[in-house]
PDB file of C-alpha atoms in Angstrom:
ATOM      1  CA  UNK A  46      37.138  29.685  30.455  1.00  0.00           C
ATOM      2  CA  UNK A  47      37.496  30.810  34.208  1.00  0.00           C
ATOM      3  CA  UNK A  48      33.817  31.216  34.558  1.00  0.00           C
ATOM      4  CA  UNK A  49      33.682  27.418  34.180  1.00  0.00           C
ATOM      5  CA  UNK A  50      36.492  26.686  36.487  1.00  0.00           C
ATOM      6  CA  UNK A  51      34.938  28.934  39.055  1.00  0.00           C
ATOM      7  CA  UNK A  52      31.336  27.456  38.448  1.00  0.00           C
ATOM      8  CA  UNK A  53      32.386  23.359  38.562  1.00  0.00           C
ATOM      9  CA  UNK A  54      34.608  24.517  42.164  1.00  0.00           C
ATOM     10  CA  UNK A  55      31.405  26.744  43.286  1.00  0.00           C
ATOM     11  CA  UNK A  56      28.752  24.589  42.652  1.00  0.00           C
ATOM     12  CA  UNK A  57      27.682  21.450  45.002  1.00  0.00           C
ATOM     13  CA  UNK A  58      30.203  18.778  43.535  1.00  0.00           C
ATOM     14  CA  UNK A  59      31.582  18.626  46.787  1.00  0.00           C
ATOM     15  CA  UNK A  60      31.096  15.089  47.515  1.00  0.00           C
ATOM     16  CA  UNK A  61      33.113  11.643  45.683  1.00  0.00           C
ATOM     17  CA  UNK A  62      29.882  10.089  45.659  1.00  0.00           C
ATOM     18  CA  UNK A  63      28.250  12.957  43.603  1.00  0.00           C
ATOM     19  CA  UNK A  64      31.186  12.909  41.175  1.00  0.00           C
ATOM     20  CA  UNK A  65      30.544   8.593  41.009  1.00  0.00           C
ATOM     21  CA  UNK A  66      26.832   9.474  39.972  1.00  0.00           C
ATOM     22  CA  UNK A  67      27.204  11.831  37.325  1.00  0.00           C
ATOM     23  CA  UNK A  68      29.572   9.636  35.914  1.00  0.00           C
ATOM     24  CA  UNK A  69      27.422   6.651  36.396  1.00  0.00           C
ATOM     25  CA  UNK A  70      24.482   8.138  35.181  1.00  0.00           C
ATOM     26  CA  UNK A  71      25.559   9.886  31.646  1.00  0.00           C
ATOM     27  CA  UNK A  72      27.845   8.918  28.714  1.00  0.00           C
ATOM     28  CA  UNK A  73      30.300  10.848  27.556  1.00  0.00           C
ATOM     29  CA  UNK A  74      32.180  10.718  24.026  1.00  0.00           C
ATOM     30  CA  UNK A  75      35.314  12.790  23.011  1.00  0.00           C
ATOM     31  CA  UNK A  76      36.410  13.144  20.154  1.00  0.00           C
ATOM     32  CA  UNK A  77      32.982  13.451  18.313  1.00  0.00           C
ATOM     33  CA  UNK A  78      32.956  11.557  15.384  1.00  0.00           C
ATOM     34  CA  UNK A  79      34.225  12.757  12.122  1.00  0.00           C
ATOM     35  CA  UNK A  80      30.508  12.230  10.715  1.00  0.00           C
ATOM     36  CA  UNK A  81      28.920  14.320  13.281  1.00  0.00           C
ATOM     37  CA  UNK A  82      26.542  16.676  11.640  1.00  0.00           C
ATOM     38  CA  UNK A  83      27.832  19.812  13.588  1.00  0.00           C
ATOM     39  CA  UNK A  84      31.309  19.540  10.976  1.00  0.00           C
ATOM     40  CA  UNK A  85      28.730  20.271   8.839  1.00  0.00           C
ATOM     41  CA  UNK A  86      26.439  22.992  10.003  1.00  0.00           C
ATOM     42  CA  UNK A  87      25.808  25.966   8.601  1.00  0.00           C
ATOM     43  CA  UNK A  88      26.493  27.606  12.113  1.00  0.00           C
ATOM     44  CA  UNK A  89      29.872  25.919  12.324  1.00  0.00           C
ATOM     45  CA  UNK A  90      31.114  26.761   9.395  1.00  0.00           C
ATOM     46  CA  UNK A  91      29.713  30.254   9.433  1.00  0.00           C
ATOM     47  CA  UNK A  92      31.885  30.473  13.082  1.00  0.00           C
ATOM     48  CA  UNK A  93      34.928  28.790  12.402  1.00  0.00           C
ATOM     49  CA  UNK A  94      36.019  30.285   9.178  1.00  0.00           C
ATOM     50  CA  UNK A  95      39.332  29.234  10.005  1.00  0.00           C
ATOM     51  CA  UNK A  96      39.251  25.774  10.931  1.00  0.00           C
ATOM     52  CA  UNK A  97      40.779  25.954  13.816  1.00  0.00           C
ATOM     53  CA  UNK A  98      41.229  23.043  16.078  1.00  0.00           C
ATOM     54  CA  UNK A  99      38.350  22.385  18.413  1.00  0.00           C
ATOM     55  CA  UNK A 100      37.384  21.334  22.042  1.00  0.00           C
ATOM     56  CA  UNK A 101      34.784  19.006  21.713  1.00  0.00           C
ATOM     57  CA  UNK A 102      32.866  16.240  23.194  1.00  0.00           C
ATOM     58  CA  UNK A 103      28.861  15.314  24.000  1.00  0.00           C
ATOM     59  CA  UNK A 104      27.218  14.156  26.715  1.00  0.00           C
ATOM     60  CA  UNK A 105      24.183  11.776  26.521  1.00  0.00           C
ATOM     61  CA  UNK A 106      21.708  10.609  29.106  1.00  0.00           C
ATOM     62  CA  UNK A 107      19.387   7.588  28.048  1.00  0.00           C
ATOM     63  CA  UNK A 108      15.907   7.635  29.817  1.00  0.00           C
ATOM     64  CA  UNK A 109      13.217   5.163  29.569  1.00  0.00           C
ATOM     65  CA  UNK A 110      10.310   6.482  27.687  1.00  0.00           C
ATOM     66  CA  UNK A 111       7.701   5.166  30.606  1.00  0.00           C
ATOM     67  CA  UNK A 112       9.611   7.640  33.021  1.00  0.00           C
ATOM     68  CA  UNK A 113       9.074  10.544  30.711  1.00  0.00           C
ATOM     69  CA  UNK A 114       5.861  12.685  31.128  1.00  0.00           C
ATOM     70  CA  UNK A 115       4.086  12.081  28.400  1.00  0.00           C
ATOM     71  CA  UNK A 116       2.832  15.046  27.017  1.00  0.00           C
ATOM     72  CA  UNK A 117       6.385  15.540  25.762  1.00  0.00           C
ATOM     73  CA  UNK A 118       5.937  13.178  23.341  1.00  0.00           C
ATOM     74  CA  UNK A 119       3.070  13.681  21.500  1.00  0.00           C
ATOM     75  CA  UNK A 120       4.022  16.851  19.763  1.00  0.00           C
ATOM     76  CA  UNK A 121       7.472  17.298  17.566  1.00  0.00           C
ATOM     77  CA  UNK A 122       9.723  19.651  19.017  1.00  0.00           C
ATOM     78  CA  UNK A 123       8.582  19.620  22.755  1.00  0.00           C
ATOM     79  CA  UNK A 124      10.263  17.540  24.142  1.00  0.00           C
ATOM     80  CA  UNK A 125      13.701  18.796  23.131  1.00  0.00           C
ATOM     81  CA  UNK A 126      11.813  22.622  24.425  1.00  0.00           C
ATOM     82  CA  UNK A 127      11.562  21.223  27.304  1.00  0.00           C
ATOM     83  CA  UNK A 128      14.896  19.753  28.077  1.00  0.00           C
ATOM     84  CA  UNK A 129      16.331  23.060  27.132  1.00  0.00           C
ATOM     85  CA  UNK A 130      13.873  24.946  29.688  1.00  0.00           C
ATOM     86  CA  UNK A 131      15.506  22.289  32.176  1.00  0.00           C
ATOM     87  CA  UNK A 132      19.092  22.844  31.394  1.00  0.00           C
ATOM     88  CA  UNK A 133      19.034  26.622  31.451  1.00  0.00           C
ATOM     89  CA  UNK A 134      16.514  26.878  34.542  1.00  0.00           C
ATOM     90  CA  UNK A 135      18.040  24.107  36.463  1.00  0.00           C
ATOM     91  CA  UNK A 136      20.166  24.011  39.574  1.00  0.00           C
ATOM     92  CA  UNK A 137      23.338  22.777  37.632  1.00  0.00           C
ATOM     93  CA  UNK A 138      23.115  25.934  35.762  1.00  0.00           C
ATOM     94  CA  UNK A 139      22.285  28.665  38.577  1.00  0.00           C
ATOM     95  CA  UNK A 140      25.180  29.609  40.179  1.00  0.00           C
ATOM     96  CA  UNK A 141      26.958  30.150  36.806  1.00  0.00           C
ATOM     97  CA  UNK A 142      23.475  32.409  36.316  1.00  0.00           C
ATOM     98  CA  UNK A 143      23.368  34.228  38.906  1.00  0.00           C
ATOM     99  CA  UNK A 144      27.325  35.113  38.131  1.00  0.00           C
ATOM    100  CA  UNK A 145      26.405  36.342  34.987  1.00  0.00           C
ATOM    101  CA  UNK A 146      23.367  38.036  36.828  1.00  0.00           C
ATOM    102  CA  UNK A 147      25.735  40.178  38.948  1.00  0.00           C
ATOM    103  CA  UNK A 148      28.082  41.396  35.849  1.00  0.00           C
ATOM    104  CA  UNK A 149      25.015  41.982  32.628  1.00  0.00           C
ATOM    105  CA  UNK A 150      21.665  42.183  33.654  1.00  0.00           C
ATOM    106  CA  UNK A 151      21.522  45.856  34.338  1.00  0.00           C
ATOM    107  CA  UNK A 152      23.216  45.882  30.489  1.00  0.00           C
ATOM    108  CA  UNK A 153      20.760  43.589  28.865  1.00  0.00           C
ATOM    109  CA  UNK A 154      17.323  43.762  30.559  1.00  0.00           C
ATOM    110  CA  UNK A 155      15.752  42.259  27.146  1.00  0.00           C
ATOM    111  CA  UNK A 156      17.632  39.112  27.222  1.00  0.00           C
ATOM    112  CA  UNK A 157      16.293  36.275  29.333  1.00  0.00           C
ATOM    113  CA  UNK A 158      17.503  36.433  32.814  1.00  0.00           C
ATOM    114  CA  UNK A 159      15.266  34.880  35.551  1.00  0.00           C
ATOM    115  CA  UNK A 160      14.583  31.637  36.699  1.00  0.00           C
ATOM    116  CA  UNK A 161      10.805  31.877  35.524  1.00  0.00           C
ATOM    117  CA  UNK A 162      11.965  33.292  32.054  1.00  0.00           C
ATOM    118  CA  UNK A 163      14.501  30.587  31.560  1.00  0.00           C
ATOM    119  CA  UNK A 164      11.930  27.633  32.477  1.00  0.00           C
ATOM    120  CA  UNK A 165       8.845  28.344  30.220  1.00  0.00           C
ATOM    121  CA  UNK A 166      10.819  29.666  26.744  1.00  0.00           C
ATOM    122  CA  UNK A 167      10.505  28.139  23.633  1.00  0.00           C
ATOM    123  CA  UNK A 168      14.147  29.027  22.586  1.00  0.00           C
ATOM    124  CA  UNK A 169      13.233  30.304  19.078  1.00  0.00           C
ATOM    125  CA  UNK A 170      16.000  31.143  16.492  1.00  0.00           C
ATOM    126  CA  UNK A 171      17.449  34.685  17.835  1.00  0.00           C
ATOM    127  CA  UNK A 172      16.448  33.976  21.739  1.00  0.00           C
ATOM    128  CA  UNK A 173      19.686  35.397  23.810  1.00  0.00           C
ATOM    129  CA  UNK A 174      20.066  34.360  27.358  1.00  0.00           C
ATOM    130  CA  UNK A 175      22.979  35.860  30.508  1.00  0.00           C
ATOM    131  CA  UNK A 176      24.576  37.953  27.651  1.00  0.00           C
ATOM    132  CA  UNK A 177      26.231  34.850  26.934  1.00  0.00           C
ATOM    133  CA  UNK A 178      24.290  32.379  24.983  1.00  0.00           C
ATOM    134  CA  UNK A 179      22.323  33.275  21.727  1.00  0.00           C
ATOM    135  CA  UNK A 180      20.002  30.388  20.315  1.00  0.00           C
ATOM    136  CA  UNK A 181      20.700  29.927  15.962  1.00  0.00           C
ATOM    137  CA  UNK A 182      19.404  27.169  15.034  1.00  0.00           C
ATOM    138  CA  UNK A 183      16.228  25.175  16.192  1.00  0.00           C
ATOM    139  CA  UNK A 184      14.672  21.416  14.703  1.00  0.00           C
ATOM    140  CA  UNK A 185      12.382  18.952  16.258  1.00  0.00           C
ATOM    141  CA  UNK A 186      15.243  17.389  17.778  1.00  0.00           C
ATOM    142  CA  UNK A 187      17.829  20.178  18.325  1.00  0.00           C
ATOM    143  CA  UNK A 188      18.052  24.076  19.544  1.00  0.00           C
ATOM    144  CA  UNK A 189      21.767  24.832  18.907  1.00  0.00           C
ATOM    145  CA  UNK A 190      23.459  27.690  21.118  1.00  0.00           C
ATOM    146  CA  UNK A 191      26.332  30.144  20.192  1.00  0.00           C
ATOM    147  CA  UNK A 192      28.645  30.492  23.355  1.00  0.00           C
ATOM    148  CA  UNK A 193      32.100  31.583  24.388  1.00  0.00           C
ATOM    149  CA  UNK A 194      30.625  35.314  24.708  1.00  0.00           C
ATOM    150  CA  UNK A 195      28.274  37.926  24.668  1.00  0.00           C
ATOM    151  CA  UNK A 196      26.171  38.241  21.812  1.00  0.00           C
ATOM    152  CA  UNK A 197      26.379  41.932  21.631  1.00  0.00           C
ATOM    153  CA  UNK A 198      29.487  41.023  20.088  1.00  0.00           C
ATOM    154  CA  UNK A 199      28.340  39.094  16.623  1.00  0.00           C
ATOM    155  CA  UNK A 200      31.698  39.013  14.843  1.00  0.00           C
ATOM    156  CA  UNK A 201      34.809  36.978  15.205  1.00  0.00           C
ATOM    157  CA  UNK A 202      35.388  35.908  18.437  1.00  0.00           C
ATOM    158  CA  UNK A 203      38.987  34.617  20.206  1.00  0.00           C
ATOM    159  CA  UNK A 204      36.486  32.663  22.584  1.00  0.00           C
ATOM    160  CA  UNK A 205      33.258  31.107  19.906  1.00  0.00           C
ATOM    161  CA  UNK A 206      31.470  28.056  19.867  1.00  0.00           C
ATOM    162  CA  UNK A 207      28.251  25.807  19.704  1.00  0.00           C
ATOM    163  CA  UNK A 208      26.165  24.279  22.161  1.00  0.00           C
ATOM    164  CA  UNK A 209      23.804  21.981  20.906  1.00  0.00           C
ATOM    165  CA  UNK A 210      20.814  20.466  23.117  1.00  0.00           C
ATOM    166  CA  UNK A 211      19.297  17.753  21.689  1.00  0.00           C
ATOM    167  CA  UNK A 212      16.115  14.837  22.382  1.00  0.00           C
ATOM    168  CA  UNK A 213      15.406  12.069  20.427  1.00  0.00           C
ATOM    169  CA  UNK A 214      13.696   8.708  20.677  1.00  0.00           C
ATOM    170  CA  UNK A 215      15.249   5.311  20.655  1.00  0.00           C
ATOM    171  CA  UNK A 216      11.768   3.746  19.784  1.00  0.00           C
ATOM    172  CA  UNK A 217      13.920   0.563  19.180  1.00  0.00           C
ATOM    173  CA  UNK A 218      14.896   0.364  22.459  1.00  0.00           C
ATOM    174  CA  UNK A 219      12.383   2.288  24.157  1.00  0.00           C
ATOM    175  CA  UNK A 220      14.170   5.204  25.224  1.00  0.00           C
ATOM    176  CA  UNK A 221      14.247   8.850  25.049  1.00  0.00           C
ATOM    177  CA  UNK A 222      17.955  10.249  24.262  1.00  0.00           C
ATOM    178  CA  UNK A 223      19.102  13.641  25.789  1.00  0.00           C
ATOM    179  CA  UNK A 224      22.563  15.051  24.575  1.00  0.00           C
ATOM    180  CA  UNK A 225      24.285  18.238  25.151  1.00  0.00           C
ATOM    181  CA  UNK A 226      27.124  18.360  22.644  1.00  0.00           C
ATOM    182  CA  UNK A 227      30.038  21.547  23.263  1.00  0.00           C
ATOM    183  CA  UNK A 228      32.665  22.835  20.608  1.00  0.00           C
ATOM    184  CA  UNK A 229      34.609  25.645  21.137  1.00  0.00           C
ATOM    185  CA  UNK A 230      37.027  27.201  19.044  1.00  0.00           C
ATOM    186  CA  UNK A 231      38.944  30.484  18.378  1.00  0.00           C
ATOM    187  CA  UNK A 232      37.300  32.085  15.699  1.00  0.00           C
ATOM    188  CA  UNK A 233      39.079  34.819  15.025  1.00  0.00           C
ATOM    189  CA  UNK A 234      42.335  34.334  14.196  1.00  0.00           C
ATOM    190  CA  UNK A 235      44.269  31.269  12.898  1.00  0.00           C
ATOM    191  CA  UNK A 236      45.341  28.930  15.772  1.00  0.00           C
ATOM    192  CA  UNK A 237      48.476  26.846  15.527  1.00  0.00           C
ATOM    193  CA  UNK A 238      48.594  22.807  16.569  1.00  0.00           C
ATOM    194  CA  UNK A 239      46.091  20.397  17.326  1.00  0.00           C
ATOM    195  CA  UNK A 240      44.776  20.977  20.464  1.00  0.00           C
ATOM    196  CA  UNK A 241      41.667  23.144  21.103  1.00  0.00           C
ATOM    197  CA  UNK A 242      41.354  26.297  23.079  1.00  0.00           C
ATOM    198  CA  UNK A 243      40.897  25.159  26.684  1.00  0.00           C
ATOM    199  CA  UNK A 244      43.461  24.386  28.800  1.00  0.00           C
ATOM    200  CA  UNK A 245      43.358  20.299  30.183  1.00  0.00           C
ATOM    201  CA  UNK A 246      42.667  21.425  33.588  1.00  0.00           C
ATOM    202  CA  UNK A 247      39.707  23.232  32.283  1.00  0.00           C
ATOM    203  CA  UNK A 248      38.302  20.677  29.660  1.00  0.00           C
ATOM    204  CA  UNK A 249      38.576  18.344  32.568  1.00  0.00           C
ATOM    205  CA  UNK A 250      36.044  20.605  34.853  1.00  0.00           C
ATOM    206  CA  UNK A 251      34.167  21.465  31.802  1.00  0.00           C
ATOM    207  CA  UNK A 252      32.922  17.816  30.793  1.00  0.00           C
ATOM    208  CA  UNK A 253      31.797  17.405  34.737  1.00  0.00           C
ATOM    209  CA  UNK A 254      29.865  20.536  34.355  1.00  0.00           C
ATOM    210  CA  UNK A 255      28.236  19.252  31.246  1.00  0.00           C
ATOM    211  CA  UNK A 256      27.303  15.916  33.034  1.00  0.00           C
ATOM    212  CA  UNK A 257      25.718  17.955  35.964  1.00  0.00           C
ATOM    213  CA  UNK A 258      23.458  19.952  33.465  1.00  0.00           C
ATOM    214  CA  UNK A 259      22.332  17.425  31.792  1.00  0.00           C
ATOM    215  CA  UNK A 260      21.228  15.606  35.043  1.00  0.00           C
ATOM    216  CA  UNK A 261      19.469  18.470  36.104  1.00  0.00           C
ATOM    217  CA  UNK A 262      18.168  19.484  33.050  1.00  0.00           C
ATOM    218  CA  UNK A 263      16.887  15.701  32.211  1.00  0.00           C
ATOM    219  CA  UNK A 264      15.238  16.043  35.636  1.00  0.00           C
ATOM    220  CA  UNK A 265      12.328  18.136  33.730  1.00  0.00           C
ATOM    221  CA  UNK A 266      10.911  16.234  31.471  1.00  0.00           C
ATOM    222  CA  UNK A 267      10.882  13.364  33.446  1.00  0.00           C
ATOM    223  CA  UNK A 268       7.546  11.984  35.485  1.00  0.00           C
TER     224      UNK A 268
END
């Protein structure tokens, strides 16, 4: 949770009128809705054996198809590849990289860890990343991240969740739609009340973090 709060204050959200863009330019929704196929998942469940409450919310970026290079979509699955290779190689995401850089690398040299790694993977099922994100699940339209902590640790966590990056097209409206949907939970031990595991302060920074990757990872597969 303080890796966030130091990234959002680090990063180059210095300016109101940055801030007024983001918000401008993405969508987001919190609570997600009760139908949300993530409740559902095999990862969630498999995570969150306890049901314990969750902080949750997705962000989505609508992008005419005309402004989106086309090769993307002309073959299932890239587009959504590609979107990925944008969040995870992008500028929103590099100081929080480079962080993680500093602390793991040396630990981890098989995970992905450079700039050029990040931007030209295909994120298959088992693909680990900063010794912090592990891909475990992949569709057409989705590659679905476990966060909240290194995978070297693959059991119960008191800091878990799900990341899931997703592309679709609108073709009723002629759009392409980019999400990045977060939940994080405690999954190890049974957590009283309602609220989920980050702090307000936090879930406040988080959800403008979550704006600024997905308008620098959108950035990629656009013309």
């Amino acid at each position: 949770m303080g890796l966030i709060r130091k990234t959002i204050l680090g990063s180059a959200l210095a300016g109101g009128s940055v801030f007024a863009y983001l918000g401008a330019s993405t969508t987001l929704i919190s609570p997600l809705p009760r139908d949300d196929p993530i409740w559902t998942s095999k990862s969630y469940k498999k995570l969150n054996i306890h049901q314990n409450p969750v902080t949750q919310d997705i962000v989505i970026k609508r992008i005419p198809l005309a402004k989106i290079k086309p090769e993307l979509l002309q073959t299932p699955g890239a587009l959504v590849k590609e979107f990925s290779r944008g969040v995870w190689s992008g500028l929103g995401y590099r100081y929080q990289r480079n962080n993680l850089s500093r602390k793991y690398q040396a630990e981890t040299p098989d995970q992905l860890w450079s700039v050029e790694e990040l931007a030209r993977s295909d994120y298959q099922v088992g693909t680990k990343l900063n010794d912090h994100f592990e891909v475990v699940e992949q569709t057409p339209t989705e590659i679905v991240v476990r966060c909240g902590d290194t995978p070297r640790n693959p059991g119960p966590r008191p800091s878990d969740g799900l990341f899931v990056i997703s592309a679709e097209i609108d073709e009723k409206r002629g759009e392409a739609v980019l999400g990045l949907k977060s939940c994080f939970f405690n999954g190890a031990t049974k957590m009283p009340g309602p609220r989920g595991p980050m702090p307000p302060l936090t879930e406040h920074l988080h959800r403008w973090y979550a704006r600024l990757w997905m308008v620098t990872g959108a950035s990629k597969v656009m013309r």
